[in-house]
PDB file of C-alpha atoms in Angstrom:
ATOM      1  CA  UNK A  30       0.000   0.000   0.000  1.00 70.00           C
ATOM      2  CA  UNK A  31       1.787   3.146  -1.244  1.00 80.00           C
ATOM      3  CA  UNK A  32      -0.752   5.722  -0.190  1.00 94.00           C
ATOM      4  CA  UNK A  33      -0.557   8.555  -2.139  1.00 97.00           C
ATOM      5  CA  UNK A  34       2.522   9.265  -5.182  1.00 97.00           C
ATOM      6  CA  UNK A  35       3.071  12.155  -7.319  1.00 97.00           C
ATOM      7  CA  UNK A  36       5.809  12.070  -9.822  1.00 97.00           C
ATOM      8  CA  UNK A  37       8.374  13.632 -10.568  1.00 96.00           C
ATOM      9  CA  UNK A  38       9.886  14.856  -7.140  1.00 95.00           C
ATOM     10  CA  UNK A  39      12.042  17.791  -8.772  1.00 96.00           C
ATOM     11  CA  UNK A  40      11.852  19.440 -12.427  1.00 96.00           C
ATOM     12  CA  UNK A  41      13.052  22.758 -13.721  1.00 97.00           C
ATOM     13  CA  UNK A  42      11.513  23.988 -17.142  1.00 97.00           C
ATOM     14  CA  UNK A  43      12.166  27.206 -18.765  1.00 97.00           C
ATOM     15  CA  UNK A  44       9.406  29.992 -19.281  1.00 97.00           C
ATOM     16  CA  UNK A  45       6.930  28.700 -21.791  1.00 97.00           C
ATOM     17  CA  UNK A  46       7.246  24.608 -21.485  1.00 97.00           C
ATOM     18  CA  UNK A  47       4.597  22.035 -20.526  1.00 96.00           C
ATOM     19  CA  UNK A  48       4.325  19.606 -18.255  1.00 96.00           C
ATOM     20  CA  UNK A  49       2.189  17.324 -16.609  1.00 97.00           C
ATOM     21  CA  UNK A  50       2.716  16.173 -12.498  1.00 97.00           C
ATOM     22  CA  UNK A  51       1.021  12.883 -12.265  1.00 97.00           C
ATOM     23  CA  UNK A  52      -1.031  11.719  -8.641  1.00 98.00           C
ATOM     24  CA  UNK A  53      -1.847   8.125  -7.899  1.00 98.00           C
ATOM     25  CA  UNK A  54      -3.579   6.545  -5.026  1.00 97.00           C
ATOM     26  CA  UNK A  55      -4.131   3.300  -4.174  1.00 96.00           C
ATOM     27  CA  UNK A  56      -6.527   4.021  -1.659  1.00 93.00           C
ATOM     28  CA  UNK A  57     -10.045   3.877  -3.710  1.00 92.00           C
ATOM     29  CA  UNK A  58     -10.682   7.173  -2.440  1.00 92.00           C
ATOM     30  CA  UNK A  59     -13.014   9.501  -3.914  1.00 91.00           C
ATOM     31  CA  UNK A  60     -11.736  13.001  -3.179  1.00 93.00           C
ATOM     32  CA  UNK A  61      -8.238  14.136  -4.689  1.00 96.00           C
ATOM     33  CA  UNK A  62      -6.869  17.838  -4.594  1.00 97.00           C
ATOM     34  CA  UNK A  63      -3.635  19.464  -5.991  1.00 98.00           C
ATOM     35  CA  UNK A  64      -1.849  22.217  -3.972  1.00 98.00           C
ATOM     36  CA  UNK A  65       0.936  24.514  -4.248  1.00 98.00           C
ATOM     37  CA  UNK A  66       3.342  25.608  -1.111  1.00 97.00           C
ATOM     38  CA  UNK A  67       4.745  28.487  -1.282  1.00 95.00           C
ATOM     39  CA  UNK A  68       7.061  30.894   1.786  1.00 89.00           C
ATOM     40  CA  UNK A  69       4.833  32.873   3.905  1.00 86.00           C
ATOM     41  CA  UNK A  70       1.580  31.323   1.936  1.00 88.00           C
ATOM     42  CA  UNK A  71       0.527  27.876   3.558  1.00 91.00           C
ATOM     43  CA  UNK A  72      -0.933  25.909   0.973  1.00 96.00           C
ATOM     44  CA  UNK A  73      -3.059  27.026  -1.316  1.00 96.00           C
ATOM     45  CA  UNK A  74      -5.968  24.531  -3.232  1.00 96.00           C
ATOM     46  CA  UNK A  75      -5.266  24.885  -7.402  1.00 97.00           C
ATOM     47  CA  UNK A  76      -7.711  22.112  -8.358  1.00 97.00           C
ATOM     48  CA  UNK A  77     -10.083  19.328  -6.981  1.00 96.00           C
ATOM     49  CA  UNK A  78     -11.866  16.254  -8.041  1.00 96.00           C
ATOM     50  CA  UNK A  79     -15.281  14.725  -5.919  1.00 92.00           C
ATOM     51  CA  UNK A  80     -15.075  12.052  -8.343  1.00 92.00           C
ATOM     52  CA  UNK A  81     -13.708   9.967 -11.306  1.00 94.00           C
ATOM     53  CA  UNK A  82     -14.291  12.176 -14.357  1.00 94.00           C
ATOM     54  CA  UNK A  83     -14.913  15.489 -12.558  1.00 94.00           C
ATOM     55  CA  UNK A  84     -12.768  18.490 -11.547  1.00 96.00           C
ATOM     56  CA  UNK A  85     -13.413  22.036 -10.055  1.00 95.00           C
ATOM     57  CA  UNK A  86     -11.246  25.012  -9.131  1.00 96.00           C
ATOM     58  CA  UNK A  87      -9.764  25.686  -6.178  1.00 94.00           C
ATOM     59  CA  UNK A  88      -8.180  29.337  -5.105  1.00 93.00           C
ATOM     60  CA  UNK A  89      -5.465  29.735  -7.454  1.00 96.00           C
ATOM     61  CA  UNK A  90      -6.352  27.490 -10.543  1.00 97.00           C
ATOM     62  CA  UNK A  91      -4.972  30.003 -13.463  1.00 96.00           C
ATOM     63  CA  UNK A  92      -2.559  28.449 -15.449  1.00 96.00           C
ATOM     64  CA  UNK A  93      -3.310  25.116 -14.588  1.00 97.00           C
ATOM     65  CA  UNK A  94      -5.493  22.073 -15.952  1.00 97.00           C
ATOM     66  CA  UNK A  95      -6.312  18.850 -14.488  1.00 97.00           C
ATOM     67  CA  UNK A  96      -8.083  15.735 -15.348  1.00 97.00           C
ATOM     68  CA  UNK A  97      -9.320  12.739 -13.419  1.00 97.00           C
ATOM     69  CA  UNK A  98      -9.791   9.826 -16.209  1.00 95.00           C
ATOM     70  CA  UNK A  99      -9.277   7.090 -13.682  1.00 96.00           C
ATOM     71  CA  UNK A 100     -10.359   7.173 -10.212  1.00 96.00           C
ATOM     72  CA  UNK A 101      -7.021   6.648  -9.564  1.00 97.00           C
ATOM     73  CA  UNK A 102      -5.099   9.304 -10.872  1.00 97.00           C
ATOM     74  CA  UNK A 103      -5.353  12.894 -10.851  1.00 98.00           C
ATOM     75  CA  UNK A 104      -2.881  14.817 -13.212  1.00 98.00           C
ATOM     76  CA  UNK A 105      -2.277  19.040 -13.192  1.00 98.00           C
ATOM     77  CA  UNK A 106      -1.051  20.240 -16.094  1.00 97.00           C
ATOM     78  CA  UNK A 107       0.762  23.201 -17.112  1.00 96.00           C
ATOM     79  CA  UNK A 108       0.530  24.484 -20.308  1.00 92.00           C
ATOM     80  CA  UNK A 109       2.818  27.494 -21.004  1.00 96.00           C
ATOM     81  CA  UNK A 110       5.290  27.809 -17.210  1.00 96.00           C
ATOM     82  CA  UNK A 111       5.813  31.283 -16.113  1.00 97.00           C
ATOM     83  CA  UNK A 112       8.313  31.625 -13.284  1.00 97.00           C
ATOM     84  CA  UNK A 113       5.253  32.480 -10.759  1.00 97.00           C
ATOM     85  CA  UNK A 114       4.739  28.651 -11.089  1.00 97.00           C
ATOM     86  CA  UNK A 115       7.979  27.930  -9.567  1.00 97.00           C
ATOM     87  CA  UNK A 116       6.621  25.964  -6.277  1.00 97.00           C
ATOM     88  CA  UNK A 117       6.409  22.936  -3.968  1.00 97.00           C
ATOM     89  CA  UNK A 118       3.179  20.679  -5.356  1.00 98.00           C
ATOM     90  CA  UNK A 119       0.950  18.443  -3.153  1.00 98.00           C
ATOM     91  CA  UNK A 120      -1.150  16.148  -4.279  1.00 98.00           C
ATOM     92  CA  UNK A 121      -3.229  14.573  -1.659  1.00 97.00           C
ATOM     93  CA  UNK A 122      -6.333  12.545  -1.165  1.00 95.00           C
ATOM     94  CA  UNK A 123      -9.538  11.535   1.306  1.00 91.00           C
ATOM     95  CA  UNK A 124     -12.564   9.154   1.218  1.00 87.00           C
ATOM     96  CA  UNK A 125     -15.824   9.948   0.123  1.00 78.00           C
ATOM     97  CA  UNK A 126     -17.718   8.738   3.107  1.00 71.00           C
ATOM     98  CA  UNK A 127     -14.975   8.686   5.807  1.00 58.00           C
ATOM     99  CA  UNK A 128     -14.878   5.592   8.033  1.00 63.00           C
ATOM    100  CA  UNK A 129     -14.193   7.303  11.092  1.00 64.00           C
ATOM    101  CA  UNK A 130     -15.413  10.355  10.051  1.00 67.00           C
ATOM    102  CA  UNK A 131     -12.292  12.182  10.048  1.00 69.00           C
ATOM    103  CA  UNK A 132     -11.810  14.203   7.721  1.00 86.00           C
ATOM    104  CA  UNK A 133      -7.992  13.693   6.835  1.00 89.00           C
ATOM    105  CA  UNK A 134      -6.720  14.231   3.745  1.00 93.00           C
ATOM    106  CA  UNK A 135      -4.002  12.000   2.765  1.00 95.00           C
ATOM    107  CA  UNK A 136      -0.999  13.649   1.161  1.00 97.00           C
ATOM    108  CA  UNK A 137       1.963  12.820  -1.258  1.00 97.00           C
ATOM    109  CA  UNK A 138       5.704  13.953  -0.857  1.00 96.00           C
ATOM    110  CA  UNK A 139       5.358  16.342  -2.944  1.00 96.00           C
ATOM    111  CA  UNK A 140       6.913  17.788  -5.988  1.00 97.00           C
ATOM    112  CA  UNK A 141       9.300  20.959  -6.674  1.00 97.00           C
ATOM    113  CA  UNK A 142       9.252  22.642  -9.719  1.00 97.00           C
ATOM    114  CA  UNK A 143      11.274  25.291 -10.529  1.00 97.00           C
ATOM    115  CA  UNK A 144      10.334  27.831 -13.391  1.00 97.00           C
ATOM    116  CA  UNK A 145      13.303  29.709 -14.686  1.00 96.00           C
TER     117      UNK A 145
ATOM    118  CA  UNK B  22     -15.155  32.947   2.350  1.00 80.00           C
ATOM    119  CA  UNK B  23     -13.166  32.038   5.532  1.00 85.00           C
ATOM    120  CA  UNK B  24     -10.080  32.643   6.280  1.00 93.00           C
ATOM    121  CA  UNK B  25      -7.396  30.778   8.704  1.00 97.00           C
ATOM    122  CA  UNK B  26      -4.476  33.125  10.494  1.00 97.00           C
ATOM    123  CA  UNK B  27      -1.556  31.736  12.094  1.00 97.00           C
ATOM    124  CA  UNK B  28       0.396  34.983  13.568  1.00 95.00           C
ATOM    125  CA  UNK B  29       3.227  33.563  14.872  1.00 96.00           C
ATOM    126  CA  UNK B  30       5.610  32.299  11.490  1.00 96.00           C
ATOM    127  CA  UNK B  31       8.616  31.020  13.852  1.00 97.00           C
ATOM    128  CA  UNK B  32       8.624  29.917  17.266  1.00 97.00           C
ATOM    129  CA  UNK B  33      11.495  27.865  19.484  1.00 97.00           C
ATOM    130  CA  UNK B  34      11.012  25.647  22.916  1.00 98.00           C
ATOM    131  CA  UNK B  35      13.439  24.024  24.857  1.00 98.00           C
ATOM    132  CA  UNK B  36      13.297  20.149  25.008  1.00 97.00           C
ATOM    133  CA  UNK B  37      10.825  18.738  27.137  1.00 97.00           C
ATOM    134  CA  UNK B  38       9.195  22.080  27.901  1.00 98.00           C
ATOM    135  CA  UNK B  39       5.437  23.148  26.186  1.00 98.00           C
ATOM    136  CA  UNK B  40       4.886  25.102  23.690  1.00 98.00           C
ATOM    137  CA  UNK B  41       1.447  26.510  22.283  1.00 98.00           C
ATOM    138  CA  UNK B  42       0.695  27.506  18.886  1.00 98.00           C
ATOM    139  CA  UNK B  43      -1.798  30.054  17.643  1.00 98.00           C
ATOM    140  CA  UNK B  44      -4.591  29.831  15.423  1.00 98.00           C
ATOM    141  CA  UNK B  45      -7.328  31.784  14.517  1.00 98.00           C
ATOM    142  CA  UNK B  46     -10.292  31.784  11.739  1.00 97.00           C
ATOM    143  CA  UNK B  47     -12.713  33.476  10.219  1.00 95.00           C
ATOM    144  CA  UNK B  48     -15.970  31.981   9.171  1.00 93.00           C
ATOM    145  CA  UNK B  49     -20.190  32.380   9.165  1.00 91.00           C
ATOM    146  CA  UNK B  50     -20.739  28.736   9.315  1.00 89.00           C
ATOM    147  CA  UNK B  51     -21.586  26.876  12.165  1.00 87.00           C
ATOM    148  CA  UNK B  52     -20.906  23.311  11.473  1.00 88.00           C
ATOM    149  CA  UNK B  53     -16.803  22.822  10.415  1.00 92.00           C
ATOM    150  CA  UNK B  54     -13.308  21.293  11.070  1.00 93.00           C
ATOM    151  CA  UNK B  55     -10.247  22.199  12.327  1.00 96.00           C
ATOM    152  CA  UNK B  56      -7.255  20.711  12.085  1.00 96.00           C
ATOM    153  CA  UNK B  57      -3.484  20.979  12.542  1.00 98.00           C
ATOM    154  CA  UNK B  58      -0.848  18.951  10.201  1.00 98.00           C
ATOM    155  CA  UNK B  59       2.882  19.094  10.956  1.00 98.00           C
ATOM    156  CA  UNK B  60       4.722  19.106   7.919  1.00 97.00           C
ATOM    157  CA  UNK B  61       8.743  18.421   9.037  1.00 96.00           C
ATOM    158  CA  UNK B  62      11.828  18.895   7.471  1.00 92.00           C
ATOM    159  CA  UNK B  63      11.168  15.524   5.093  1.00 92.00           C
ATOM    160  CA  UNK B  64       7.915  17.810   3.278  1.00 93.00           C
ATOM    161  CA  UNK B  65       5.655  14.774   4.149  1.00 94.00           C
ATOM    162  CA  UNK B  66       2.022  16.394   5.364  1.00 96.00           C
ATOM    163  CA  UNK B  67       1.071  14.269   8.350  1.00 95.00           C
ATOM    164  CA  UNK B  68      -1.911  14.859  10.655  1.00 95.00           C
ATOM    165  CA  UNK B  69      -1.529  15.786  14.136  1.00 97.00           C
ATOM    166  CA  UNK B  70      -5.074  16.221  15.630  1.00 96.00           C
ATOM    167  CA  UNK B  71      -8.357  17.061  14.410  1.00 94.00           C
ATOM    168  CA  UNK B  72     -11.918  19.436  16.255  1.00 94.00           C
ATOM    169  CA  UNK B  73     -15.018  18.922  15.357  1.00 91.00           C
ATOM    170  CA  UNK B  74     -17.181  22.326  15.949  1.00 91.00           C
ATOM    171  CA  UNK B  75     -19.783  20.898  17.383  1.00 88.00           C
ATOM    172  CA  UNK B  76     -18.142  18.559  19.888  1.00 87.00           C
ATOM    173  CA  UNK B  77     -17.532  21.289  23.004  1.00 84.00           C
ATOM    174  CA  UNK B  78     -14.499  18.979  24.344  1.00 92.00           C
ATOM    175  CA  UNK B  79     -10.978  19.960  23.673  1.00 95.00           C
ATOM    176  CA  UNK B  80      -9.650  16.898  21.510  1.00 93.00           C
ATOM    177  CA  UNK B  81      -5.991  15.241  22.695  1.00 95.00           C
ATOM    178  CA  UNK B  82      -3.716  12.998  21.136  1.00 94.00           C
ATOM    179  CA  UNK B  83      -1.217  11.881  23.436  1.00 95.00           C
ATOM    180  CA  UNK B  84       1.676  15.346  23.547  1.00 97.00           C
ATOM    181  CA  UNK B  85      -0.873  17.216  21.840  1.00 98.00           C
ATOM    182  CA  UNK B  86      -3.864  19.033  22.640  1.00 97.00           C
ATOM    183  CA  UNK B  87      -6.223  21.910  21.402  1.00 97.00           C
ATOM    184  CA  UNK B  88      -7.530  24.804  22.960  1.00 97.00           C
ATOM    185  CA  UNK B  89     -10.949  25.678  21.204  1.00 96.00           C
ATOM    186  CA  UNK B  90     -12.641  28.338  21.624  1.00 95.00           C
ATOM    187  CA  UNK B  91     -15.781  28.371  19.353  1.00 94.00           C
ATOM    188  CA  UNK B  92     -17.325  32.142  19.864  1.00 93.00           C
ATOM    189  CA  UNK B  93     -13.871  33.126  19.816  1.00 95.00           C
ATOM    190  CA  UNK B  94     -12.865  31.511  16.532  1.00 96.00           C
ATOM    191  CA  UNK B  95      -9.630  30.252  18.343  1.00 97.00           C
ATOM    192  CA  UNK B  96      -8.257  27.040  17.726  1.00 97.00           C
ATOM    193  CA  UNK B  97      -4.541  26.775  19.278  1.00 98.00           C
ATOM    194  CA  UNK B  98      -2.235  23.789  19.683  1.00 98.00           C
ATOM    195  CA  UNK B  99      -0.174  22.575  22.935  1.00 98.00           C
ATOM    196  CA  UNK B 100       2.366  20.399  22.386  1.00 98.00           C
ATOM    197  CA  UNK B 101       3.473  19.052  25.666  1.00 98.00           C
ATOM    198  CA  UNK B 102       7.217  17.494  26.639  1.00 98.00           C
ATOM    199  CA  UNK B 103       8.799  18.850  23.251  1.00 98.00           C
ATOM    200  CA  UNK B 104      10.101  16.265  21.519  1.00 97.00           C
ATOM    201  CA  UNK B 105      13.181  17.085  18.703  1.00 97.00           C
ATOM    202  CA  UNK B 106      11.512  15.304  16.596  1.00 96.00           C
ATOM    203  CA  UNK B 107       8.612  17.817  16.731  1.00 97.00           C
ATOM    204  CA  UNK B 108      10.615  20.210  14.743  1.00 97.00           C
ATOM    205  CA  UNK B 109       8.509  21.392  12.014  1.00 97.00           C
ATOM    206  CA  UNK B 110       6.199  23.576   9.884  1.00 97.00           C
ATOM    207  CA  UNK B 111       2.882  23.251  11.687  1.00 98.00           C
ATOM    208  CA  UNK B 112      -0.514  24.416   9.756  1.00 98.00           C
ATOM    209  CA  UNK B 113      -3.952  25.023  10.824  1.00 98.00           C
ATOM    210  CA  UNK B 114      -6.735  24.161   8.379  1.00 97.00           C
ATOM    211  CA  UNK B 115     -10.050  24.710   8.355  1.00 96.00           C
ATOM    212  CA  UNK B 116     -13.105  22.585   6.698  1.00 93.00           C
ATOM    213  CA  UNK B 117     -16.607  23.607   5.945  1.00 89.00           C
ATOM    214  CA  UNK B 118     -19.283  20.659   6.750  1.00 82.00           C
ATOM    215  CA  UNK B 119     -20.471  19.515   4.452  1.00 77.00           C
ATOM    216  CA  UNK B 120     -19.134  20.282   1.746  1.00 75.00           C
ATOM    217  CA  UNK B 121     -16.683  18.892  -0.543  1.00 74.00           C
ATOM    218  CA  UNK B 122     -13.955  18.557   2.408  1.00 82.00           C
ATOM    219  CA  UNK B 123     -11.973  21.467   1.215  1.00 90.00           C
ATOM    220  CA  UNK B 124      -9.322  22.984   3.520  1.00 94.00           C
ATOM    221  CA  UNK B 125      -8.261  26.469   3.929  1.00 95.00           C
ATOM    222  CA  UNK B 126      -4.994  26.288   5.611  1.00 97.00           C
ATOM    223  CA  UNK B 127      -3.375  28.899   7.387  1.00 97.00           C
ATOM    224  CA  UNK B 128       0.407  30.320   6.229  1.00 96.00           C
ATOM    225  CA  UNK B 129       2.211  28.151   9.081  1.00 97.00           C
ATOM    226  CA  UNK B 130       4.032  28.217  12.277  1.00 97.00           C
ATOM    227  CA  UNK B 131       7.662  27.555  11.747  1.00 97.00           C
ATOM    228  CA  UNK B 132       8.555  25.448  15.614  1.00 98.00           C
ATOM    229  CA  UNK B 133      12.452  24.424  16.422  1.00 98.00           C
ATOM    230  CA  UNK B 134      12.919  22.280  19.301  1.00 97.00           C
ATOM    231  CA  UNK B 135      15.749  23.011  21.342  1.00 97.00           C
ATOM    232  CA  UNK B 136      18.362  20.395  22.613  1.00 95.00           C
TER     233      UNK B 136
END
């Protein structure tokens, strides 16, 4: 049971390249988000899925795109990197209908992009 | 919208003392939760402890604790007998229920344990 995954850990790309960070779970759940960490800023929610085939946007969702096509997997893409996308990426995860009622979102290690 | 504030971005505490950490929010609904995640030096998110509004009873987890205050929107952390290994960004989040169990975290307490 890995939890949650997001590959790559690190990338650079120069102003104007695409990319695509990819989030699996193997933990059936429902709910999958994408963040971005940045100094002095917390987290901050880009995108979010409820649900295989469904996304919505979060706070900061310009210049981003995401897609859930398996229940699995939830991708963020970026289509044209300005340096303002230079950040730390989380992707994490929770359960529809919570066992315990809890709440917790499950998270991945996160990846570090830097946009030069 | 709500908002989460954390005013205090670094903090230190000596080994074994106790060390609280502030947390405030923002928000018209009555039914939510709070929680606190500790995110150490390794970047890996984990939960500490979680509040449900409506329970009135300060929630615990062995070292840690909560102080909340519900008509003072004030949800602060006490970690008892620092630990070095409790050396870490900490972040308050808040969740609207229902909903779609979105969090609004707060920008993060920076906490160094002292040897």
């Amino acid at each position: 049971n890995a939890g949650v995954t997001q590959t790559p850990k690190f990338r650079v790309l120069k102003t104007g390249q695409s990319m695509t960070l990819l989030c699996a779970q193997d933990m059936n759940h429902e709910y999958m988000y994408w963040y971005r960490q940045d100094p002095g800023m917390g987290l901050r929610l880009i995108h979010y899925s409820v649900g295989e085939g469904t996304t919505a946007k979060g706070e900061v969702p310009d210049g981003y795109n995401v897609s859930r096509l398996k229940k699995q997997n939830f991708l963020l893409g970026l289509e044209s990197a300005a340096p303002s996308q230079t950040s730390v990426y989380f992707c994490a995860s929770s359960p529809f209908l919570p066992t315990k009622l809890d709440y917790e979102q499950y998270f991945g290690p996160g990846t570090r992009l830097t946009v030069t | 919208a709500q908002t989460v504030t954390q005013s205090q971005p670094e903090m230190s505490v000596q080994e074994a003392e106790t060390v609280t950490l502030s947390c405030t929010y923002d928000t018209s609904e009555n039914n939510y939760y709070l929680f606190w995640y500790k995110q150490p030096p390794s970047r890996q998110m984990i939960l500490v402890i979680r509040q449900e509004a409506y329970k009135q009873q300060n929630a615990t987890e062995n070292r840690f604790s909560v102080n909340f205050q519900k008509a003072a929107k004030s949800f602060s952390l006490k970690i008892s007998d620092s630990q070095l290994g409790d050396t870490a960004m900490y972040f308050c989040a808040f969740m609207k229920h229902p909903g779609t169990y979105k969090y609004i975290f707060g920008t993060g307490t920076r906490l160094k344990v002292l040897a």
